[in-house]
Tab-separated table of C-alpha atoms in Angstrom:
chain	number	residue	atom	x	y	z
G	2	MET	CA	35.313	-38.633	-95.721
G	3	SER	CA	33.856	-39.443	-99.116
G	4	GLU	CA	35.496	-39.951	-102.434
G	5	ASN	CA	35.083	-41.577	-105.794
G	6	GLY	CA	36.191	-45.104	-105.080
G	7	LYS	CA	39.751	-46.046	-105.975
G	8	ILE	CA	38.963	-49.526	-104.675
G	9	GLU	CA	38.391	-51.875	-107.588
G	10	TRP	CA	34.945	-53.060	-106.533
G	11	THR	CA	33.258	-49.767	-105.641
G	12	ASP	CA	32.285	-46.486	-107.288
G	13	HIS	CA	32.348	-44.365	-104.135
G	14	THR	CA	33.774	-44.632	-100.635
G	15	PHE	CA	31.913	-43.083	-97.715
G	16	ASN	CA	33.142	-42.874	-94.132
G	17	PRO	CA	30.486	-41.807	-91.611
G	18	TRP	CA	33.163	-41.849	-88.900
G	19	SER	CA	36.741	-43.041	-88.516
G	20	GLY	CA	38.655	-45.072	-85.979
G	21	CYS	CA	38.664	-48.750	-85.080
G	22	THR	CA	40.233	-51.510	-82.979
G	23	LYS	CA	42.142	-54.467	-84.391
G	24	VAL	CA	40.230	-57.741	-84.023
G	25	SER	CA	41.713	-60.039	-86.684
G	26	PRO	CA	45.061	-61.134	-88.156
G	27	GLY	CA	43.930	-59.219	-91.224
G	28	CYS	CA	44.117	-56.019	-89.150
G	29	ASP	CA	47.808	-56.382	-88.304
G	30	HIS	CA	48.973	-53.911	-90.961
G	31	CYS	CA	45.814	-51.798	-91.186
G	32	TYR	CA	46.172	-49.150	-93.885
G	33	ALA	CA	43.534	-46.955	-92.236
G	34	GLU	CA	45.452	-46.882	-88.964
G	35	SER	CA	48.680	-46.196	-90.817
G	36	MET	CA	47.131	-43.254	-92.643
G	37	MET	CA	44.805	-41.693	-90.065
G	38	ASP	CA	46.755	-42.330	-86.851
G	39	THR	CA	50.433	-42.826	-87.619
G	40	ARG	CA	50.822	-40.506	-90.609
G	41	LEU	CA	48.083	-37.848	-90.370
G	42	HIS	CA	47.545	-37.989	-86.569
G	43	ARG	CA	43.827	-37.300	-87.041
G	44	VAL	CA	42.363	-40.261	-85.176
G	45	ARG	CA	43.891	-42.413	-82.462
G	46	TRP	CA	43.392	-46.118	-83.106
G	47	GLY	CA	42.556	-48.886	-80.669
G	48	ALA	CA	40.396	-49.814	-77.705
G	49	GLY	CA	39.294	-46.899	-75.554
G	50	GLN	CA	40.049	-44.336	-78.248
G	51	PRO	CA	37.173	-42.118	-79.435
G	52	ARG	CA	35.629	-42.617	-82.857
G	53	VAL	CA	35.452	-39.389	-84.854
G	54	ARG	CA	32.322	-38.534	-86.828
G	55	THR	CA	32.881	-36.926	-90.212
G	56	SER	CA	31.448	-33.581	-91.300
G	57	HIS	CA	27.887	-32.703	-92.245
G	58	ALA	CA	29.124	-31.853	-95.737
G	59	ASN	CA	30.605	-35.324	-96.033
G	60	TRP	CA	27.313	-36.906	-94.978
G	61	ARG	CA	25.572	-35.087	-97.832
G	62	LYS	CA	27.780	-36.700	-100.483
G	63	PRO	CA	25.674	-39.882	-100.831
G	64	LEU	CA	22.588	-37.731	-101.414
G	65	GLN	CA	24.418	-36.118	-104.329
G	66	TRP	CA	25.402	-39.514	-105.741
G	67	ASN	CA	21.824	-40.703	-105.390
G	68	ALA	CA	20.621	-37.675	-107.356
G	69	GLN	CA	22.959	-38.719	-110.184
G	70	ALA	CA	21.563	-42.259	-110.321
G	71	ASP	CA	19.715	-41.968	-113.630
G	72	ALA	CA	22.713	-40.497	-115.433
G	73	PHE	CA	25.018	-43.155	-113.984
G	74	PHE	CA	22.684	-45.972	-114.966
G	75	ALA	CA	22.298	-44.598	-118.490
G	76	LYS	CA	26.075	-44.607	-118.896
G	77	HIS	CA	26.987	-47.854	-117.112
G	78	GLY	CA	23.821	-49.943	-117.160
G	79	ARG	CA	23.918	-50.618	-113.424
G	80	ARG	CA	23.496	-49.017	-110.013
G	81	GLN	CA	26.254	-47.198	-108.126
G	82	ARG	CA	28.098	-49.110	-105.413
G	83	VAL	CA	29.138	-47.327	-102.196
G	84	PHE	CA	31.701	-48.872	-99.838
G	85	CYS	CA	31.007	-47.936	-96.214
G	86	ALA	CA	33.353	-47.622	-94.335
G	87	SER	CA	37.013	-47.860	-95.365
G	88	LEU	CA	38.339	-46.107	-92.230
G	89	ALA	CA	36.092	-47.783	-89.669
G	90	ASP	CA	33.681	-50.662	-89.058
G	91	VAL	CA	29.947	-49.946	-89.116
G	92	PHE	CA	29.397	-52.646	-86.477
G	93	ASP	CA	32.132	-51.549	-84.064
G	94	ASN	CA	30.689	-51.551	-80.529
G	95	ALA	CA	32.728	-48.454	-79.624
G	96	VAL	CA	30.635	-46.337	-82.004
G	97	ASP	CA	27.803	-44.183	-80.645
G	98	PRO	CA	24.616	-46.187	-81.459
G	99	ALA	CA	22.878	-42.952	-82.495
G	100	TRP	CA	25.404	-42.577	-85.321
G	101	ARG	CA	24.426	-45.999	-86.642
G	102	VAL	CA	20.763	-44.949	-86.644
G	103	ASP	CA	21.738	-41.847	-88.624
G	104	LEU	CA	23.653	-44.013	-91.099
G	105	PHE	CA	20.694	-46.287	-91.745
G	106	ASP	CA	18.478	-43.234	-92.195
G	107	LEU	CA	20.928	-42.109	-94.882
G	108	ILE	CA	20.884	-45.549	-96.504
G	109	ASP	CA	17.083	-45.448	-96.512
G	110	SER	CA	17.198	-41.992	-98.132
G	111	THR	CA	19.430	-43.202	-100.984
G	112	GLN	CA	17.481	-46.086	-102.469
G	113	ASP	CA	19.245	-45.772	-105.831
G	114	LEU	CA	22.620	-46.640	-104.289
G	115	ASP	CA	23.840	-50.090	-103.316
G	116	TRP	CA	25.609	-49.858	-99.961
G	117	LEU	CA	28.406	-52.353	-99.357
G	118	LEU	CA	28.906	-52.809	-95.619
G	119	LEU	CA	32.039	-54.839	-94.921
G	120	THR	CA	32.731	-55.916	-91.358
G	121	LYS	CA	35.183	-57.918	-89.297
G	122	ARG	CA	32.491	-58.167	-86.609
G	123	ILE	CA	29.841	-60.206	-88.391
G	124	GLY	CA	28.516	-61.605	-85.111
G	125	SER	CA	27.514	-58.090	-84.031
G	126	VAL	CA	25.354	-57.315	-87.060
G	127	VAL	CA	22.015	-58.835	-86.016
G	128	PRO	CA	21.960	-57.432	-82.453
G	129	MET	CA	23.012	-53.991	-83.696
G	130	ILE	CA	20.388	-53.993	-86.463
G	131	ARG	CA	17.856	-54.961	-83.809
G	132	GLU	CA	18.911	-51.862	-81.833
G	133	VAL	CA	18.487	-49.657	-84.898
G	134	ALA	CA	15.160	-51.272	-85.769
G	135	ALA	CA	13.848	-50.454	-82.300
G	136	GLN	CA	13.902	-46.819	-83.455
G	137	ARG	CA	13.230	-47.371	-87.164
G	138	PRO	CA	10.182	-49.587	-87.850
G	139	ASN	CA	11.056	-49.795	-91.559
G	140	LEU	CA	13.768	-52.317	-90.639
G	141	TRP	CA	11.244	-54.757	-89.170
G	142	TYR	CA	9.702	-57.477	-91.293
G	143	LEU	CA	7.481	-60.225	-89.888
G	144	HIS	CA	8.635	-59.639	-86.316
G	145	GLU	CA	12.328	-59.792	-87.211
G	146	PRO	CA	14.819	-57.058	-88.148
G	147	ARG	CA	16.419	-57.170	-91.569
G	148	LEU	CA	18.880	-55.031	-93.474
G	149	PRO	CA	17.516	-52.715	-96.186
G	150	ASP	CA	17.211	-54.122	-99.707
G	151	ASN	CA	19.910	-51.767	-101.004
G	152	VAL	CA	22.534	-53.163	-98.606
G	153	TRP	CA	25.137	-55.783	-99.477
G	154	LEU	CA	26.700	-57.291	-96.366
G	155	GLY	CA	30.261	-58.600	-96.433
G	156	ALA	CA	32.441	-60.405	-93.920
G	157	THR	CA	36.232	-60.217	-93.985
G	158	VAL	CA	37.747	-63.708	-93.922
G	159	VAL	CA	41.535	-64.093	-94.160
G	160	ASN	CA	42.137	-67.726	-93.170
G	161	GLN	CA	40.352	-71.032	-92.593
G	162	THR	CA	39.769	-70.326	-88.910
G	163	GLU	CA	37.815	-67.161	-89.709
G	164	ALA	CA	35.914	-68.937	-92.494
G	165	ASP	CA	34.790	-71.708	-90.161
G	166	ARG	CA	33.819	-69.212	-87.465
G	167	ASP	CA	32.187	-66.392	-89.418
G	168	ILE	CA	30.660	-67.496	-92.730
G	169	SER	CA	27.737	-69.262	-91.065
G	170	LYS	CA	27.023	-66.032	-89.155
G	171	LEU	CA	26.938	-64.096	-92.420
G	172	LEU	CA	24.558	-66.609	-93.982
G	173	ALA	CA	22.252	-66.370	-90.978
G	174	THR	CA	21.909	-62.597	-91.394
G	175	PRO	CA	18.781	-61.425	-93.276
G	176	VAL	CA	20.191	-59.440	-96.202
G	177	ARG	CA	19.756	-59.678	-99.969
G	178	VAL	CA	23.419	-59.905	-101.012
G	179	LYS	CA	26.117	-61.610	-98.952
G	180	PHE	CA	29.789	-61.469	-99.881
G	181	LEU	CA	33.252	-62.339	-98.625
G	182	SER	CA	36.278	-60.070	-98.727
G	183	MET	CA	39.280	-62.386	-98.470
G	184	GLU	CA	41.925	-59.694	-98.252
G	185	PRO	CA	44.605	-59.928	-97.101
G	186	LEU	CA	44.456	-63.635	-97.889
G	187	LEU	CA	46.831	-65.271	-95.411
G	188	GLY	CA	46.418	-68.956	-96.204
G	189	ALA	CA	44.608	-71.608	-98.190
G	190	VAL	CA	40.854	-71.552	-97.499
G	191	ASP	CA	38.134	-74.022	-98.453
G	192	ILE	CA	34.761	-72.269	-98.726
G	193	GLY	CA	32.999	-74.926	-100.794
G	194	ASP	CA	30.448	-75.744	-98.112
G	195	TRP	CA	29.103	-72.187	-98.270
G	196	LEU	CA	28.948	-71.757	-102.056
G	197	THR	CA	25.945	-74.018	-102.663
G	198	PRO	CA	22.490	-73.666	-101.092
G	199	SER	CA	21.527	-75.866	-98.181
G	200	TYR	CA	17.864	-74.906	-98.612
G	201	PRO	CA	15.852	-72.256	-100.508
G	202	HIS	CA	14.879	-68.909	-99.036
G	203	CYS	CA	11.831	-66.754	-99.400
G	204	GLY	CA	11.865	-63.097	-100.401
G	205	THR	CA	12.052	-61.984	-96.793
G	206	GLY	CA	15.586	-63.281	-96.488
G	207	PHE	CA	14.668	-65.817	-93.799
G	208	SER	CA	15.169	-69.550	-94.209
G	209	GLN	CA	12.313	-71.560	-95.620
G	210	GLY	CA	10.635	-74.589	-94.108
G	211	GLY	CA	10.961	-77.714	-96.241
G	212	GLY	CA	7.687	-79.398	-95.384
G	213	MET	CA	5.551	-78.612	-98.451
G	214	ALA	CA	6.421	-78.827	-102.124
G	215	ASP	CA	4.397	-75.703	-102.967
G	216	GLY	CA	6.786	-73.499	-101.007
G	217	TYR	CA	5.245	-73.243	-97.569
G	218	CYS	CA	7.485	-70.967	-95.487
G	219	GLY	CA	7.884	-71.736	-91.814
G	220	THR	CA	9.002	-68.175	-91.149
G	221	CYS	CA	6.291	-66.080	-92.791
G	222	ALA	CA	3.595	-68.798	-92.789
G	223	GLY	CA	2.672	-67.988	-96.383
G	224	HIS	CA	2.650	-69.836	-99.690
G	225	ALA	CA	4.351	-69.331	-103.022
G	226	SER	CA	1.219	-67.599	-104.302
G	227	ASP	CA	1.302	-64.962	-101.554
G	228	PRO	CA	2.567	-61.496	-102.638
G	229	ILE	CA	5.088	-61.385	-99.811
G	230	HIS	CA	6.493	-64.803	-100.628
G	231	LYS	CA	9.129	-64.696	-103.366
G	232	LEU	CA	10.891	-67.982	-103.969
G	233	GLY	CA	14.460	-68.249	-105.168
G	234	ARG	CA	16.435	-66.871	-102.239
G	235	ARG	CA	19.536	-69.013	-101.767
G	236	ASP	CA	21.470	-69.786	-98.642
G	237	LEU	CA	24.939	-69.169	-100.018
G	238	ILE	CA	27.661	-66.614	-100.620
G	239	ASP	CA	26.764	-64.365	-103.568
G	240	TRP	CA	30.222	-62.955	-104.276
G	241	VAL	CA	33.866	-63.519	-103.338
G	242	ILE	CA	36.645	-60.891	-103.413
G	243	VAL	CA	40.260	-62.030	-103.046
G	244	GLY	CA	43.408	-59.945	-102.674
G	245	GLY	CA	46.920	-59.885	-101.316
G	246	GLU	CA	48.258	-57.426	-98.765
G	247	SER	CA	49.901	-54.117	-99.664
G	248	GLY	CA	51.716	-51.446	-97.695
G	249	PHE	CA	54.414	-51.560	-95.053
G	250	GLY	CA	54.997	-55.020	-93.605
G	251	ALA	CA	52.769	-56.725	-96.182
G	252	ARG	CA	52.671	-60.517	-96.108
G	253	PRO	CA	52.898	-62.494	-99.373
G	254	MET	CA	50.005	-64.480	-100.861
G	255	HIS	CA	50.662	-67.829	-102.551
G	256	HIS	CA	49.171	-68.029	-106.032
G	257	ALA	CA	47.655	-71.456	-105.288
G	258	TRP	CA	45.483	-69.891	-102.565
G	259	ALA	CA	43.963	-67.406	-105.016
G	260	ARG	CA	43.596	-69.983	-107.791
G	261	SER	CA	41.796	-72.386	-105.485
G	262	LEU	CA	39.204	-69.787	-104.479
G	263	ARG	CA	38.697	-68.766	-108.103
G	264	ASP	CA	38.142	-72.400	-109.068
G	265	GLN	CA	35.808	-73.067	-106.129
G	266	CYS	CA	33.651	-70.129	-107.237
G	267	ALA	CA	33.760	-71.045	-110.931
G	268	ALA	CA	32.626	-74.602	-110.208
G	269	VAL	CA	29.275	-73.381	-108.869
G	270	GLY	CA	28.875	-70.080	-110.738
G	271	VAL	CA	29.577	-67.695	-107.854
G	272	PRO	CA	31.029	-64.336	-109.058
G	273	PHE	CA	34.727	-63.915	-108.255
G	274	LEU	CA	36.778	-60.710	-108.192
G	275	PHE	CA	40.549	-60.774	-107.906
G	276	LYS	CA	41.433	-57.388	-106.454
G	277	GLN	CA	45.223	-57.404	-106.392
G	278	TRP	CA	48.409	-59.325	-105.681
G	279	GLY	CA	49.426	-56.587	-103.284
G	280	GLU	CA	53.056	-55.954	-102.470
G	281	TRP	CA	54.232	-59.434	-103.477
G	282	TYR	CA	54.063	-61.248	-106.804
G	283	PRO	CA	54.635	-65.023	-106.991
G	284	MET	CA	56.839	-66.425	-109.733
G	285	THR	CA	57.749	-69.926	-110.816
G	286	VAL	CA	61.492	-70.410	-110.765
G	287	ASP	CA	63.439	-72.145	-113.496
G	288	GLY	CA	66.141	-73.719	-111.369
G	289	GLU	CA	68.413	-74.605	-114.249
G	290	LYS	CA	68.315	-71.172	-115.869
G	291	GLN	CA	67.949	-69.300	-112.548
G	292	THR	CA	65.222	-67.128	-114.039
G	293	ALA	CA	61.630	-66.232	-113.221
G	294	ARG	CA	58.759	-64.456	-114.974
G	295	LEU	CA	57.319	-61.070	-113.998
G	296	PRO	CA	53.632	-60.097	-114.366
G	297	ASP	CA	54.286	-58.717	-117.862
G	298	ALA	CA	55.697	-62.158	-118.862
G	299	LYS	CA	59.212	-60.769	-119.004
G	300	GLU	CA	61.804	-63.347	-118.011
G	301	VAL	CA	64.321	-62.006	-115.529
G	302	ALA	CA	67.501	-63.334	-113.992
G	303	LEU	CA	67.471	-64.052	-110.278
G	304	ASP	CA	70.193	-61.530	-109.580
G	305	ARG	CA	70.526	-58.802	-106.949
G	306	GLN	CA	67.262	-57.142	-107.968
G	307	TYR	CA	65.204	-60.320	-108.178
G	308	GLY	CA	67.192	-62.527	-105.842
G	309	VAL	CA	65.904	-65.516	-103.923
G	310	THR	CA	67.328	-64.189	-100.663
G	311	GLY	CA	66.911	-60.927	-98.831
G	312	ALA	CA	64.079	-58.647	-97.780
G	313	ARG	CA	62.592	-58.332	-101.279
G	314	SER	CA	61.913	-62.023	-101.762
G	315	HIS	CA	60.083	-64.877	-100.073
G	316	GLU	CA	60.743	-68.513	-100.929
G	317	TRP	CA	57.782	-70.859	-100.478
G	318	ALA	CA	57.906	-74.418	-99.240
G	319	ALA	CA	56.901	-76.896	-101.934
G	320	ASP	CA	53.565	-77.637	-100.238
G	321	ALA	CA	52.714	-74.088	-99.129
G	322	GLY	CA	49.658	-74.022	-101.369
G	323	ARG	CA	48.435	-77.323	-99.864
G	324	VAL	CA	49.342	-79.137	-103.095
G	325	ALA	CA	52.711	-80.005	-104.585
G	326	GLN	CA	54.037	-77.032	-106.562
G	327	PRO	CA	57.091	-76.184	-108.630
G	328	SER	CA	59.646	-73.983	-106.913
G	329	ILE	CA	57.897	-70.683	-106.152
G	330	ILE	CA	59.229	-67.375	-104.903
G	331	SER	CA	57.389	-64.132	-104.250
G	332	ILE	CA	59.101	-60.859	-105.091
G	333	ALA	CA	58.215	-57.521	-103.468
G	334	LEU	CA	57.408	-55.544	-106.610
G	335	GLY	CA	54.876	-53.151	-105.065
G	336	LYS	CA	51.113	-53.098	-105.649
G	337	LYS	CA	51.160	-51.231	-108.960
G	338	SER	CA	53.828	-53.383	-110.583
G	339	ALA	CA	52.402	-56.641	-109.264
G	340	GLY	CA	49.023	-55.758	-110.762
G	341	ARG	CA	45.858	-57.821	-110.596
G	342	LEU	CA	46.150	-60.453	-113.298
G	343	LEU	CA	45.529	-64.013	-112.153
G	344	ASP	CA	46.770	-66.525	-114.714
G	345	GLY	CA	46.954	-63.805	-117.327
G	346	ARG	CA	43.506	-62.255	-116.983
G	347	VAL	CA	41.501	-59.792	-114.917
G	348	HIS	CA	38.695	-61.313	-112.855
G	349	ASP	CA	36.041	-58.626	-112.339
G	350	GLU	CA	32.803	-60.486	-111.696
G	351	PHE	CA	29.939	-58.989	-109.690
G	352	PRO	CA	26.626	-60.372	-108.429
G	353	ARG	CA	23.481	-59.450	-110.288
G	354	HIS	CA	21.228	-57.585	-107.935
G	355	GLU	CA	17.813	-56.029	-108.381
G	356	VAL	CA	16.137	-54.050	-105.632
G	357	ALA	CA	12.474	-54.927	-105.273
């Protein structure tokens, strides 16, 4: 299924197939499962269930978007972004490997689109790209497979455990743009170690040797003057997306968690996008007045509608954000009402990316 993207950070959404298996705490309330399995009964979710390939007509949609590239760029001053796949995971090992080859053929045929591949299986990317590259020589570079230049690779990270386990795997993957999707954010996360470069990279996307000041590269055995050797590649996260959970059973996100990630990114100039609060909106409570403030700055009484007890509210411990905080509650307002303002402003930053 394809569509113009309703997701804040994409222009189009393309699903080459649908179906998946839960592998992370972030999957607990999967919206794709809720829609495709529980509500529409189109695809059965979980291990052992077949993945369902979408129609030929759907697969032609990206070709149409690619044909519109000049008009889009003239209007917006940038390339189109395509999120693949919102109802599946490109690097799911239950998917027919031939389908993945077909997908990368499509990506190669749409060089005027930037493809955003977001996965919860970041450790599977390199071996699966190696499988594709065995049939598609264009994915080989200097005896190693690499993702196409028009691909942005993202890893979903929802807590510190996943950050510690998966971010290094993302950084080790040869791809031009690397990003994190921290949605649903389920706890405080420190990503500072991955927001600054540990060493420079060459234009191939592989790490550079540090033995010679003129830019000698231990991977490609070239020099800075060589045409294939482009200095400036950094070993860091290029972009961070943060959001709270929405839908049935959504878990609240503490505002200190989102603020901390925003500030970590701002400190080193990494683009930050705050996608949404989700179902829950956090509010500081005035204990004396028994009031709180909504996203539109309206002060409301903590009465039956905005009470501090019951299913529509969540009261945080004073240290829930890892630092001492005033009394905080989160109210289940719904995604639309909660909005996407963080400290009174929209954060819509994107990485600058030029395809060679």
